Short mmCIF file of C-alpha atoms in Angstrom, two decimals:
data_model
loop_
_atom_site.label_atom_id
_atom_site.label_comp_id
_atom_site.label_asym_id
_atom_site.label_seq_id
_atom_site.Cartn_x
_atom_site.Cartn_y
_atom_site.Cartn_z
CA MET A 277 8.20 24.89 14.25
CA SER A 278 11.69 24.71 15.75
CA ASP A 279 15.00 25.77 13.82
CA SER A 280 17.05 23.27 15.06
CA PRO A 281 19.50 21.49 12.86
CA ALA A 282 17.22 18.37 12.99
CA THR A 283 14.46 20.36 11.53
CA HIS A 284 16.45 20.97 8.41
CA ALA A 285 18.38 17.86 7.95
CA ARG A 286 18.08 15.85 4.81
CA PRO A 287 16.32 12.52 5.48
CA ALA A 288 18.62 9.47 5.51
CA TYR A 289 16.69 8.07 2.44
CA GLN A 290 15.43 9.35 -1.14
CA ARG A 291 13.05 6.67 -1.60
CA VAL A 292 11.54 4.00 0.77
CA LEU A 293 9.56 1.24 0.36
CA LEU A 294 6.92 0.16 3.30
CA LYS A 295 5.49 -3.31 3.45
CA LEU A 296 2.14 -3.45 5.52
CA SER A 297 0.70 -6.76 6.38
CA GLY A 298 -3.05 -6.86 5.57
CA GLU A 299 -3.45 -7.92 9.70
CA ALA A 300 -1.76 -4.24 10.34
CA LEU A 301 -5.40 -3.00 8.80
CA GLN A 302 -7.78 -4.89 11.06
CA GLY A 303 -7.17 -3.04 14.45
CA SER A 304 -8.65 -4.43 17.34
CA ALA A 305 -11.87 -6.01 15.22
CA GLY A 306 -9.77 -9.00 14.07
CA HIS A 307 -10.90 -8.76 10.45
CA GLY A 308 -11.73 -6.50 7.65
CA ILE A 309 -10.43 -2.62 7.40
CA ASP A 310 -10.26 -0.52 10.49
CA GLY A 311 -10.78 3.28 9.38
CA GLU A 312 -8.73 4.50 12.48
CA VAL A 313 -5.93 2.24 11.57
CA LEU A 314 -6.07 3.59 7.86
CA ARG A 315 -6.13 7.30 9.07
CA ALA A 316 -3.05 6.56 11.12
CA ILE A 317 -1.17 4.90 8.54
CA ALA A 318 -1.82 7.70 5.98
CA SER A 319 -0.93 10.33 8.47
CA ASP A 320 2.53 8.67 9.18
CA VAL A 321 3.23 8.44 5.44
CA ARG A 322 1.98 12.22 4.93
CA GLU A 323 4.99 12.96 7.52
CA VAL A 324 7.51 10.86 5.33
CA VAL A 325 6.32 12.61 2.23
CA GLU A 326 6.56 16.03 3.81
CA LEU A 327 10.32 15.46 4.35
CA GLY A 328 10.40 14.83 0.41
CA VAL A 329 10.66 11.17 0.36
CA GLN A 330 9.46 8.97 -2.24
CA VAL A 331 7.07 6.20 -0.64
CA GLY A 332 6.21 3.16 -2.28
CA VAL A 333 3.74 0.66 -0.07
CA VAL A 334 3.40 -2.92 -0.38
CA ILE A 335 0.18 -4.41 1.36
CA GLY A 336 -1.00 -7.99 2.10
CA ALA A 337 -4.16 -9.13 2.45
CA GLY A 338 -4.26 -11.29 5.31
CA ASN A 339 -7.11 -9.61 6.68
CA ILE A 340 -9.27 -10.75 4.03
CA PHE A 341 -7.98 -13.85 2.79
CA ARG A 342 -5.70 -16.47 3.60
CA GLY A 343 -4.51 -18.07 0.57
CA VAL A 344 -2.01 -20.52 2.40
CA SER A 345 -4.68 -21.73 4.64
CA ALA A 346 -7.14 -22.40 2.11
CA ALA A 347 -4.87 -24.41 -0.06
CA ALA A 348 -4.22 -26.40 2.98
CA GLU A 349 -7.87 -27.05 3.30
CA GLY A 350 -8.37 -28.26 -0.10
CA MET A 351 -8.73 -25.29 -2.57
CA ASP A 352 -6.81 -25.02 -5.44
CA ARG A 353 -3.59 -23.50 -4.75
CA THR A 354 -3.66 -21.39 -7.95
CA MET A 355 -7.11 -20.11 -7.21
CA ALA A 356 -6.36 -19.17 -3.33
CA ASP A 357 -3.32 -17.18 -4.71
CA SER A 358 -5.39 -15.30 -7.00
CA MET A 359 -8.22 -14.61 -4.36
CA GLY A 360 -5.12 -13.27 -2.13
CA MET A 361 -3.82 -11.00 -4.84
CA LEU A 362 -7.04 -9.45 -5.17
CA GLY A 363 -7.33 -8.97 -1.59
CA THR A 364 -4.13 -6.91 -1.84
CA VAL A 365 -6.14 -4.66 -4.46
CA ILE A 366 -8.92 -4.01 -1.78
CA ASN A 367 -6.51 -3.06 0.96
CA SER A 368 -4.47 -0.95 -1.40
CA LEU A 369 -7.71 0.90 -2.79
CA ALA A 370 -8.68 1.38 0.75
CA LEU A 371 -5.13 3.09 1.52
CA GLN A 372 -5.08 5.39 -1.70
CA ASP A 373 -8.54 6.81 -0.39
CA ALA A 374 -7.06 7.28 3.11
CA LEU A 375 -3.98 8.94 1.52
CA ARG A 376 -6.08 11.06 -0.46
CA ARG A 377 -8.21 12.12 2.07
CA ALA A 378 -5.01 13.31 4.25
CA GLU A 379 -4.12 15.14 0.89
CA VAL A 380 -1.34 12.89 -0.01
CA PRO A 381 -1.36 12.15 -3.80
CA ALA A 382 -1.53 8.36 -4.12
CA ARG A 383 -1.49 5.85 -6.98
CA VAL A 384 -2.28 1.96 -6.95
CA LEU A 385 -0.57 0.07 -9.68
CA SER A 386 -1.61 -3.62 -10.13
CA ALA A 387 0.58 -6.31 -11.33
CA ILE A 388 -2.87 -7.60 -13.05
CA ALA A 389 -4.54 -5.52 -15.71
CA MET A 390 -7.54 -4.00 -14.30
CA GLN A 391 -8.15 -0.57 -15.82
CA ARG A 392 -11.26 0.38 -14.26
CA VAL A 393 -9.90 -0.07 -10.79
CA CYS A 394 -6.33 1.05 -11.21
CA ASP A 395 -3.17 1.53 -13.24
CA THR A 396 -1.57 -1.60 -14.46
CA TYR A 397 2.21 -1.57 -12.86
CA THR A 398 5.49 -1.02 -15.04
CA GLN A 399 8.66 0.22 -13.86
CA ARG A 400 8.44 3.48 -15.81
CA ARG A 401 4.91 4.36 -14.50
CA ALA A 402 6.03 3.73 -10.97
CA LEU A 403 9.22 5.45 -11.03
CA ARG A 404 7.53 8.41 -13.00
CA HIS A 405 4.59 8.63 -10.42
CA LEU A 406 7.19 8.42 -7.61
CA GLU A 407 9.03 11.40 -9.25
CA GLU A 408 6.15 13.38 -9.35
CA GLY A 409 5.80 13.11 -5.41
CA GLU A 410 3.06 10.50 -5.66
CA VAL A 411 2.86 7.59 -3.14
CA VAL A 412 2.95 4.52 -4.97
CA ILE A 413 0.88 1.58 -3.67
CA LEU A 414 1.90 -1.67 -5.53
CA ALA A 415 -0.69 -4.43 -5.65
CA ALA A 416 -1.54 -8.08 -6.87
CA GLY A 417 1.97 -9.22 -6.00
CA THR A 418 4.05 -10.34 -9.09
CA GLY A 419 1.11 -11.04 -11.05
CA ASN A 420 1.90 -14.73 -11.37
#
């Protein structure tokens, strides 16, 4: 490890929010979740966490479900939006697992209550987990 000034510099930001599209997870397959892509994202996030930066992640679900497209084809818009929100939970759990395998503490917080799967989002809970050094992954949109 180098002792250059850059090595010991303080990060420019104390806390960051990373927005990932669901499509980013599908890799070259064009659908689903690519494990190599998840591992690469987890590795990159780990580097940021090791700098002492608090990390929040918002992840889409375009690799699983396209609510706008479904609504345009006649599906009820509210139903399509609900399916999209559930897709974000699937992607969030996959990222949480990849982060934990990379030895990065991570927590999924959902705007929709689903206690058997993940904790429900509150601002206080999110801030507490960030301050404890966990990556906070925000799922299910705003819950509306």
